[in-house]
Amino acid sequence: QVQLVESGGGLVQPGGSLRLSCVASIGFFSGYVMNWYRQAPGKQRELVATITSGGHTNYADSVQGRFTISRDNAKKTVYLQKNRLKPEDTAVYYCNGIRGTDDYWGQGTQVAVSS
């Protein structure tokens, strides 16, 4: 059974940093496009960052220059390094993996940015 398990969320002060991890029990993980999404209370889920199978990355304007997505194919893990966090980054963060018709989601990890 395919699973994506996120970790690394928590409470952090504005300006702080967190690193989220997503471990995937997926065959041929390296062939997947991996995404991080987030959903804040009362808002729609939004795409935060993408990393392709070739390692190309893309970011939402709101996190460009502050967040970095990376992957370790040997560990079947995708990361989201989040720096200079703002209160508006508060959300549940979800890991997503896509390859062809395969589309898998994790359960999410809560991130709260508050003083």
CSV table of N, CA, C and O in Angstrom, one decimal:
chain,number,residue,atom,x,y,z
A,1,GLN,N,0.8,-1.2,0.0
A,1,GLN,CA,0.0,0.0,0.0
A,1,GLN,C,0.9,1.2,0.0
A,1,GLN,O,1.8,1.3,0.8
A,2,VAL,N,0.6,2.2,-0.9
A,2,VAL,CA,1.4,3.4,-1.0
A,2,VAL,C,1.0,4.3,0.2
A,2,VAL,O,-0.1,4.5,0.5
A,3,GLN,N,2.1,4.8,0.8
A,3,GLN,CA,1.9,5.8,1.9
A,3,GLN,C,2.9,6.9,1.7
A,3,GLN,O,4.0,6.7,1.3
A,4,LEU,N,2.4,8.1,2.0
A,4,LEU,CA,3.3,9.3,2.2
A,4,LEU,C,3.1,9.8,3.6
A,4,LEU,O,2.0,10.0,4.0
A,5,VAL,N,4.2,9.9,4.3
A,5,VAL,CA,4.1,10.3,5.7
A,5,VAL,C,4.9,11.5,5.9
A,5,VAL,O,6.2,11.5,5.8
A,6,GLU,N,4.2,12.6,6.3
A,6,GLU,CA,4.9,13.9,6.6
A,6,GLU,C,5.3,14.0,8.0
A,6,GLU,O,4.7,13.4,8.9
A,7,SER,N,6.4,14.8,8.3
A,7,SER,CA,6.8,15.0,9.7
A,7,SER,C,7.5,16.4,9.7
A,7,SER,O,7.9,16.9,8.6
A,8,GLY,N,7.8,16.9,10.9
A,8,GLY,CA,8.5,18.1,11.0
A,8,GLY,C,7.7,19.4,11.3
A,8,GLY,O,8.3,20.5,11.5
A,9,GLY,N,6.4,19.3,11.3
A,9,GLY,CA,5.6,20.4,11.7
A,9,GLY,C,5.7,20.8,13.1
A,9,GLY,O,6.3,20.1,13.9
A,10,GLY,N,5.1,21.9,13.5
A,10,GLY,CA,5.2,22.4,14.9
A,10,GLY,C,4.9,23.9,15.0
A,10,GLY,O,4.5,24.5,14.0
A,11,LEU,N,5.2,24.4,16.1
A,11,LEU,CA,5.0,25.8,16.4
A,11,LEU,C,6.3,26.5,16.3
A,11,LEU,O,7.3,26.0,16.9
A,12,VAL,N,6.4,27.6,15.6
A,12,VAL,CA,7.6,28.3,15.5
A,12,VAL,C,7.3,29.8,15.5
A,12,VAL,O,6.2,30.3,15.1
A,13,GLN,N,8.3,30.6,16.0
A,13,GLN,CA,8.1,32.1,16.0
A,13,GLN,C,8.3,32.7,14.6
A,13,GLN,O,9.1,32.1,13.8
A,14,PRO,N,7.7,33.8,14.4
A,14,PRO,CA,8.0,34.5,13.1
A,14,PRO,C,9.5,34.7,12.9
A,14,PRO,O,10.2,35.1,13.9
A,15,GLY,N,9.9,34.5,11.7
A,15,GLY,CA,11.3,34.6,11.4
A,15,GLY,C,12.1,33.3,11.6
A,15,GLY,O,13.3,33.2,11.2
A,16,GLY,N,11.5,32.3,12.2
A,16,GLY,CA,12.1,31.1,12.4
A,16,GLY,C,12.1,30.2,11.2
A,16,GLY,O,11.7,30.5,10.1
A,17,SER,N,12.6,28.9,11.4
A,17,SER,CA,12.8,28.0,10.4
A,17,SER,C,12.2,26.6,10.8
A,17,SER,O,12.2,26.3,12.0
A,18,LEU,N,11.8,25.8,9.8
A,18,LEU,CA,11.4,24.5,10.0
A,18,LEU,C,11.8,23.7,8.7
A,18,LEU,O,11.8,24.3,7.7
A,19,ARG,N,12.0,22.4,8.9
A,19,ARG,CA,12.2,21.5,7.8
A,19,ARG,C,11.1,20.4,7.8
A,19,ARG,O,11.1,19.6,8.8
A,20,LEU,N,10.3,20.3,6.8
A,20,LEU,CA,9.4,19.2,6.7
A,20,LEU,C,10.0,18.1,5.9
A,20,LEU,O,10.7,18.4,5.0
A,21,SER,N,9.6,16.9,6.3
A,21,SER,CA,10.0,15.7,5.5
A,21,SER,C,8.8,14.9,5.1
A,21,SER,O,7.8,14.9,5.8
A,22,CYS,N,8.9,14.2,4.0
A,22,CYS,CA,7.8,13.3,3.5
A,22,CYS,C,8.5,12.0,3.0
A,22,CYS,O,9.2,12.1,2.0
A,23,VAL,N,8.3,11.0,3.7
A,23,VAL,CA,8.8,9.7,3.3
A,23,VAL,C,7.7,8.9,2.6
A,23,VAL,O,6.6,8.8,3.0
A,24,ALA,N,8.1,8.4,1.4
A,24,ALA,CA,7.2,7.8,0.5
A,24,ALA,C,7.5,6.3,0.3
A,24,ALA,O,8.6,5.9,0.0
A,25,SER,N,6.5,5.5,0.5
A,25,SER,CA,6.6,4.1,0.2
A,25,SER,C,6.1,3.9,-1.2
A,25,SER,O,5.0,3.3,-1.4
A,26,ILE,N,6.8,4.4,-2.1
A,26,ILE,CA,6.4,4.3,-3.6
A,26,ILE,C,7.5,3.6,-4.3
A,26,ILE,O,8.7,3.9,-4.2
A,27,GLY,N,7.1,2.7,-5.2
A,27,GLY,CA,8.0,2.1,-6.1
A,27,GLY,C,8.4,3.1,-7.2
A,27,GLY,O,7.6,3.9,-7.6
A,28,PHE,N,9.7,3.1,-7.6
A,28,PHE,CA,10.2,4.0,-8.6
A,28,PHE,C,9.9,5.5,-8.2
A,28,PHE,O,9.4,6.3,-8.9
A,29,PHE,N,10.2,5.8,-6.9
A,29,PHE,CA,10.0,7.1,-6.4
A,29,PHE,C,10.7,8.2,-7.2
A,29,PHE,O,10.1,9.3,-7.4
A,30,SER,N,11.8,7.9,-7.8
A,30,SER,CA,12.6,8.9,-8.5
A,30,SER,C,11.8,9.4,-9.8
A,30,SER,O,12.1,10.4,-10.3
A,31,GLY,N,10.9,8.6,-10.2
A,31,GLY,CA,10.1,9.0,-11.4
A,31,GLY,C,8.9,9.9,-11.1
A,31,GLY,O,8.2,10.3,-12.0
A,32,TYR,N,8.7,10.2,-9.8
A,32,TYR,CA,7.5,11.0,-9.4
A,32,TYR,C,7.9,12.5,-9.4
A,32,TYR,O,8.9,12.8,-8.9
A,33,VAL,N,6.9,13.3,-9.8
A,33,VAL,CA,6.9,14.7,-9.4
A,33,VAL,C,6.4,14.8,-8.0
A,33,VAL,O,5.3,14.2,-7.7
A,34,MET,N,7.1,15.5,-7.2
A,34,MET,CA,6.7,15.6,-5.8
A,34,MET,C,6.3,17.1,-5.5
A,34,MET,O,7.0,18.0,-5.9
A,35,ASN,N,5.3,17.2,-4.8
A,35,ASN,CA,4.8,18.6,-4.5
A,35,ASN,C,4.5,18.7,-3.0
A,35,ASN,O,4.2,17.8,-2.3
A,36,TRP,N,4.6,19.9,-2.5
A,36,TRP,CA,4.1,20.3,-1.2
A,36,TRP,C,3.0,21.3,-1.4
A,36,TRP,O,3.1,22.3,-2.2
A,37,TYR,N,1.9,21.0,-0.8
A,37,TYR,CA,0.7,21.9,-0.8
A,37,TYR,C,0.5,22.4,0.7
A,37,TYR,O,1.0,21.8,1.6
A,38,ARG,N,-0.3,23.4,0.8
A,38,ARG,CA,-0.7,23.8,2.2
A,38,ARG,C,-2.2,24.3,2.1
A,38,ARG,O,-2.7,24.7,1.1
A,39,GLN,N,-2.8,24.1,3.3
A,39,GLN,CA,-4.2,24.6,3.4
A,39,GLN,C,-4.3,25.3,4.8
A,39,GLN,O,-4.2,24.7,5.8
A,40,ALA,N,-4.6,26.6,4.7
A,40,ALA,CA,-4.8,27.4,5.9
A,40,ALA,C,-6.3,27.3,6.2
A,40,ALA,O,-7.2,27.1,5.4
A,41,PRO,N,-6.6,27.6,7.5
A,41,PRO,CA,-8.0,27.5,7.9
A,41,PRO,C,-8.9,28.5,7.1
A,41,PRO,O,-8.6,29.6,6.9
A,42,GLY,N,-10.0,27.9,6.6
A,42,GLY,CA,-10.9,28.7,5.8
A,42,GLY,C,-10.5,29.0,4.4
A,42,GLY,O,-11.2,29.8,3.6
A,43,LYS,N,-9.4,28.5,3.9
A,43,LYS,CA,-8.8,28.7,2.6
A,43,LYS,C,-8.7,27.5,1.8
A,43,LYS,O,-8.7,26.4,2.3
A,44,GLN,N,-8.6,27.6,0.5
A,44,GLN,CA,-8.4,26.5,-0.4
A,44,GLN,C,-6.9,26.0,-0.3
A,44,GLN,O,-6.0,26.7,0.0
A,45,ARG,N,-6.8,24.7,-0.6
A,45,ARG,CA,-5.4,24.2,-0.7
A,45,ARG,C,-4.7,24.8,-1.8
A,45,ARG,O,-5.2,25.0,-2.9
A,46,GLU,N,-3.4,25.2,-1.5
A,46,GLU,CA,-2.6,25.8,-2.6
A,46,GLU,C,-1.3,25.1,-2.7
A,46,GLU,O,-0.7,24.6,-1.8
A,47,LEU,N,-0.8,25.1,-4.0
A,47,LEU,CA,0.5,24.5,-4.3
A,47,LEU,C,1.6,25.4,-3.8
A,47,LEU,O,1.7,26.6,-4.2
A,48,VAL,N,2.5,24.9,-3.0
A,48,VAL,CA,3.6,25.7,-2.5
A,48,VAL,C,4.9,25.5,-3.3
A,48,VAL,O,5.6,26.5,-3.6
A,49,ALA,N,5.3,24.2,-3.5
A,49,ALA,CA,6.5,24.0,-4.2
A,49,ALA,C,6.5,22.6,-4.9
A,49,ALA,O,5.7,21.7,-4.5
A,50,THR,N,7.2,22.5,-6.0
A,50,THR,CA,7.3,21.3,-6.8
A,50,THR,C,8.7,21.0,-7.2
A,50,THR,O,9.5,21.9,-7.4
A,51,ILE,N,9.0,19.7,-7.2
A,51,ILE,CA,10.3,19.2,-7.7
A,51,ILE,C,10.0,18.1,-8.6
A,51,ILE,O,9.3,17.1,-8.3
A,52,THR,N,10.6,18.2,-9.8
A,52,THR,CA,10.4,17.1,-10.8
A,52,THR,C,11.3,16.0,-10.6
A,52,THR,O,12.2,16.0,-9.8
A,53,SER,N,11.1,14.9,-11.4
A,53,SER,CA,12.0,13.8,-11.4
A,53,SER,C,13.4,14.2,-11.7
A,53,SER,O,14.4,13.5,-11.3
A,54,GLY,N,13.6,15.2,-12.5
A,54,GLY,CA,14.9,15.7,-12.9
A,54,GLY,C,15.5,16.7,-12.0
A,54,GLY,O,16.6,17.1,-12.2
A,55,GLY,N,14.7,17.0,-10.9
A,55,GLY,CA,15.3,17.9,-9.9
A,55,GLY,C,15.0,19.4,-10.2
A,55,GLY,O,15.4,20.2,-9.4
A,56,HIS,N,14.2,19.7,-11.2
A,56,HIS,CA,13.8,21.1,-11.4
A,56,HIS,C,12.7,21.5,-10.4
A,56,HIS,O,11.9,20.7,-10.0
A,57,THR,N,12.8,22.7,-9.9
A,57,THR,CA,11.9,23.2,-8.8
A,57,THR,C,11.1,24.4,-9.3
A,57,THR,O,11.5,25.1,-10.2
A,58,ASN,N,10.0,24.5,-8.6
A,58,ASN,CA,9.2,25.7,-8.8
A,58,ASN,C,8.4,26.0,-7.5
A,58,ASN,O,8.1,25.1,-6.7
A,59,TYR,N,8.2,27.3,-7.3
A,59,TYR,CA,7.6,27.8,-6.1
A,59,TYR,C,6.5,28.8,-6.3
A,59,TYR,O,6.5,29.5,-7.3
A,60,ALA,N,5.6,28.8,-5.3
A,60,ALA,CA,4.6,29.9,-5.3
A,60,ALA,C,5.3,31.2,-5.0
A,60,ALA,O,6.3,31.2,-4.3
A,61,ASP,N,4.7,32.3,-5.6
A,61,ASP,CA,5.3,33.6,-5.3
A,61,ASP,C,5.5,33.9,-3.9
A,61,ASP,O,6.4,34.6,-3.5
A,62,SER,N,4.5,33.5,-3.1
A,62,SER,CA,4.5,33.8,-1.7
A,62,SER,C,5.6,33.2,-0.9
A,62,SER,O,5.9,33.6,0.3
A,63,VAL,N,6.3,32.2,-1.4
A,63,VAL,CA,7.3,31.5,-0.7
A,63,VAL,C,8.7,31.6,-1.4
A,63,VAL,O,9.7,31.1,-0.8
A,64,GLN,N,8.7,32.1,-2.6
A,64,GLN,CA,9.9,32.2,-3.4
A,64,GLN,C,11.0,32.9,-2.6
A,64,GLN,O,10.8,34.0,-2.0
A,65,GLY,N,12.2,32.3,-2.5
A,65,GLY,CA,13.3,32.9,-1.8
A,65,GLY,C,13.3,32.5,-0.3
A,65,GLY,O,14.3,32.8,0.4
A,66,ARG,N,12.3,31.9,0.2
A,66,ARG,CA,12.2,31.6,1.6
A,66,ARG,C,12.2,30.1,1.8
A,66,ARG,O,12.7,29.5,2.8
A,67,PHE,N,11.5,29.4,0.9
A,67,PHE,CA,11.3,27.9,1.0
A,67,PHE,C,12.2,27.2,-0.1
A,67,PHE,O,12.4,27.8,-1.2
A,68,THR,N,12.7,26.0,0.3
A,68,THR,CA,13.5,25.2,-0.7
A,68,THR,C,13.0,23.8,-0.6
A,68,THR,O,12.9,23.2,0.5
A,69,ILE,N,12.6,23.3,-1.8
A,69,ILE,CA,12.2,21.9,-1.9
A,69,ILE,C,13.4,21.1,-2.4
A,69,ILE,O,14.1,21.5,-3.3
A,70,SER,N,13.5,19.9,-1.9
A,70,SER,CA,14.6,19.0,-2.3
A,70,SER,C,14.1,17.6,-2.2
A,70,SER,O,13.1,17.3,-1.5
A,71,ARG,N,14.9,16.6,-2.8
A,71,ARG,CA,14.5,15.2,-2.7
A,71,ARG,C,15.8,14.4,-2.5
A,71,ARG,O,16.9,14.7,-3.1
A,72,ASP,N,15.6,13.3,-1.9
A,72,ASP,CA,16.7,12.2,-1.8
A,72,ASP,C,16.0,10.9,-2.3
A,72,ASP,O,15.3,10.3,-1.5
A,73,ASN,N,16.3,10.6,-3.5
A,73,ASN,CA,15.7,9.4,-4.1
A,73,ASN,C,16.1,8.1,-3.4
A,73,ASN,O,15.3,7.2,-3.3
A,74,ALA,N,17.3,8.1,-2.9
A,74,ALA,CA,17.7,6.9,-2.2
A,74,ALA,C,16.9,6.6,-0.9
A,74,ALA,O,16.7,5.5,-0.6
A,75,LYS,N,16.5,7.7,-0.3
A,75,LYS,CA,15.7,7.6,0.9
A,75,LYS,C,14.2,7.7,0.7
A,75,LYS,O,13.4,7.7,1.6
A,76,LYS,N,13.9,7.9,-0.6
A,76,LYS,CA,12.5,8.1,-1.0
A,76,LYS,C,11.8,9.2,-0.1
A,76,LYS,O,10.7,9.0,0.4
A,77,THR,N,12.5,10.3,0.0
A,77,THR,CA,12.1,11.4,0.8
A,77,THR,C,12.2,12.7,0.1
A,77,THR,O,13.1,13.0,-0.7
A,78,VAL,N,11.2,13.6,0.3
A,78,VAL,CA,11.2,14.9,-0.2
A,78,VAL,C,11.1,15.8,1.0
A,78,VAL,O,10.4,15.5,2.0
A,79,TYR,N,11.8,17.0,0.9
A,79,TYR,CA,11.9,17.9,2.0
A,79,TYR,C,11.4,19.3,1.6
A,79,TYR,O,11.4,19.6,0.4
A,80,LEU,N,11.0,20.0,2.6
A,80,LEU,CA,10.7,21.4,2.4
A,80,LEU,C,11.3,22.2,3.5
A,80,LEU,O,10.9,22.2,4.7
A,81,GLN,N,12.4,22.9,3.2
A,81,GLN,CA,13.1,23.8,4.1
A,81,GLN,C,12.4,25.1,4.1
A,81,GLN,O,12.3,25.7,3.0
A,82,LYS,N,11.9,25.6,5.2
A,82,LYS,CA,11.2,26.8,5.3
A,82,LYS,C,11.9,27.8,6.2
A,82,LYS,O,12.1,27.5,7.4
A,83,ASN,N,12.3,28.9,5.7
A,83,ASN,CA,13.0,29.9,6.4
A,83,ASN,C,12.2,31.2,6.4
A,83,ASN,O,11.3,31.4,5.6
A,84,ARG,N,12.6,32.1,7.4
A,84,ARG,CA,12.0,33.4,7.5
A,84,ARG,C,10.5,33.2,7.5
A,84,ARG,O,9.7,33.9,6.8
A,85,LEU,N,10.0,32.4,8.4
A,85,LEU,CA,8.6,32.1,8.4
A,85,LEU,C,7.7,33.2,8.9
A,85,LEU,O,8.2,34.0,9.7
A,86,LYS,N,6.5,33.3,8.3
A,86,LYS,CA,5.6,34.4,8.6
A,86,LYS,C,4.3,33.8,9.2
A,86,LYS,O,4.0,32.6,8.9
A,87,PRO,N,3.5,34.6,9.9
A,87,PRO,CA,2.3,34.1,10.4
A,87,PRO,C,1.4,33.5,9.3
A,87,PRO,O,0.6,32.6,9.5
A,88,GLU,N,1.4,34.1,8.2
A,88,GLU,CA,0.6,33.7,7.0
A,88,GLU,C,1.0,32.3,6.5
A,88,GLU,O,0.4,31.8,5.6
A,89,ASP,N,2.2,31.8,6.9
A,89,ASP,CA,2.6,30.5,6.5
A,89,ASP,C,1.9,29.4,7.4
A,89,ASP,O,2.1,28.2,7.1
A,90,THR,N,1.1,29.8,8.4
A,90,THR,CA,0.4,28.9,9.2
A,90,THR,C,-0.6,28.1,8.4
A,90,THR,O,-1.4,28.7,7.7
A,91,ALA,N,-0.5,26.8,8.4
A,91,ALA,CA,-1.3,25.9,7.6
A,91,ALA,C,-1.0,24.4,7.9
A,91,ALA,O,0.0,24.1,8.6
A,92,VAL,N,-1.9,23.6,7.3
A,92,VAL,CA,-1.5,22.1,7.3
A,92,VAL,C,-0.8,21.9,6.0
A,92,VAL,O,-1.3,22.3,4.9
A,93,TYR,N,0.4,21.3,6.0
A,93,TYR,CA,1.2,21.1,4.8
A,93,TYR,C,1.1,19.6,4.4
A,93,TYR,O,1.2,18.7,5.2
A,94,TYR,N,0.8,19.4,3.1
A,94,TYR,CA,0.6,18.1,2.6
A,94,TYR,C,1.7,17.8,1.5
A,94,TYR,O,2.0,18.6,0.7
A,95,CYS,N,2.1,16.5,1.5
A,95,CYS,CA,3.0,16.0,0.5
A,95,CYS,C,2.2,15.3,-0.5
A,95,CYS,O,1.2,14.6,-0.2
A,96,ASN,N,2.6,15.5,-1.8
A,96,ASN,CA,1.8,14.9,-2.9
A,96,ASN,C,2.8,14.3,-3.9
A,96,ASN,O,3.8,15.0,-4.2
A,97,GLY,N,2.5,13.1,-4.4
A,97,GLY,CA,3.4,12.5,-5.4
A,97,GLY,C,2.6,12.1,-6.7
A,97,GLY,O,1.5,11.5,-6.5
A,98,ILE,N,3.0,12.5,-7.8
A,98,ILE,CA,2.3,12.3,-9.1
A,98,ILE,C,3.2,11.6,-10.1
A,98,ILE,O,4.3,12.1,-10.3
A,99,ARG,N,2.7,10.6,-10.7
A,99,ARG,CA,3.4,10.0,-11.9
A,99,ARG,C,2.3,9.3,-12.8
A,99,ARG,O,1.6,8.4,-12.3
A,100,GLY,N,2.1,9.9,-13.9
A,100,GLY,CA,1.0,9.4,-14.8
A,100,GLY,C,-0.3,9.5,-14.1
A,100,GLY,O,-0.7,10.6,-13.7
A,101,THR,N,-1.0,8.4,-14.0
A,101,THR,CA,-2.3,8.4,-13.3
A,101,THR,C,-2.2,8.2,-11.8
A,101,THR,O,-3.2,8.3,-11.1
A,102,ASP,N,-1.0,8.0,-11.3
A,102,ASP,CA,-0.8,7.8,-9.9
A,102,ASP,C,-0.8,9.2,-9.2
A,102,ASP,O,-0.1,10.1,-9.7
A,103,ASP,N,-1.6,9.3,-8.2
A,103,ASP,CA,-1.7,10.6,-7.5
A,103,ASP,C,-1.9,10.3,-6.0
A,103,ASP,O,-3.0,9.9,-5.6
A,104,TYR,N,-0.8,10.5,-5.2
A,104,TYR,CA,-0.9,10.1,-3.8
A,104,TYR,C,-0.7,11.3,-2.9
A,104,TYR,O,0.1,12.2,-3.2
A,105,TRP,N,-1.3,11.2,-1.7
A,105,TRP,CA,-1.3,12.3,-0.7
A,105,TRP,C,-1.0,11.8,0.7
A,105,TRP,O,-1.4,10.6,1.0
A,106,GLY,N,-0.3,12.6,1.4
A,106,GLY,CA,0.0,12.3,2.8
A,106,GLY,C,-1.2,12.8,3.6
A,106,GLY,O,-2.1,13.5,3.1
A,107,GLN,N,-1.1,12.6,4.9
A,107,GLN,CA,-2.1,13.0,5.9
A,107,GLN,C,-2.0,14.5,6.3
A,107,GLN,O,-2.9,15.1,6.8
A,108,GLY,N,-0.8,15.0,6.1
A,108,GLY,CA,-0.6,16.4,6.4
A,108,GLY,C,0.1,16.6,7.8
A,108,GLY,O,0.0,15.8,8.7
A,109,THR,N,0.8,17.7,7.9
A,109,THR,CA,1.5,18.1,9.1
A,109,THR,C,1.2,19.6,9.4
A,109,THR,O,1.3,20.4,8.5
A,110,GLN,N,0.9,19.9,10.7
A,110,GLN,CA,0.5,21.2,11.0
A,110,GLN,C,1.7,22.1,11.3
A,110,GLN,O,2.6,21.7,12.0
A,111,VAL,N,1.7,23.3,10.7
A,111,VAL,CA,2.7,24.3,11.0
A,111,VAL,C,2.0,25.5,11.5
A,111,VAL,O,1.0,26.0,10.8
A,112,ALA,N,2.4,26.0,12.6
A,112,ALA,CA,1.8,27.2,13.2
A,112,ALA,C,3.0,28.2,13.4
A,112,ALA,O,4.0,27.9,14.1
A,113,VAL,N,2.8,29.4,12.9
A,113,VAL,CA,3.8,30.5,13.1
A,113,VAL,C,3.2,31.6,13.9
A,113,VAL,O,2.3,32.3,13.5
A,114,SER,N,3.7,31.7,15.1
A,114,SER,CA,3.1,32.7,16.1
A,114,SER,C,4.1,33.0,17.1
A,114,SER,O,4.9,32.2,17.5
A,115,SER,N,4.0,34.2,17.6
A,115,SER,CA,4.8,34.7,18.8
A,115,SER,C,4.1,34.4,20.1
A,115,SER,O,4.6,34.7,21.1
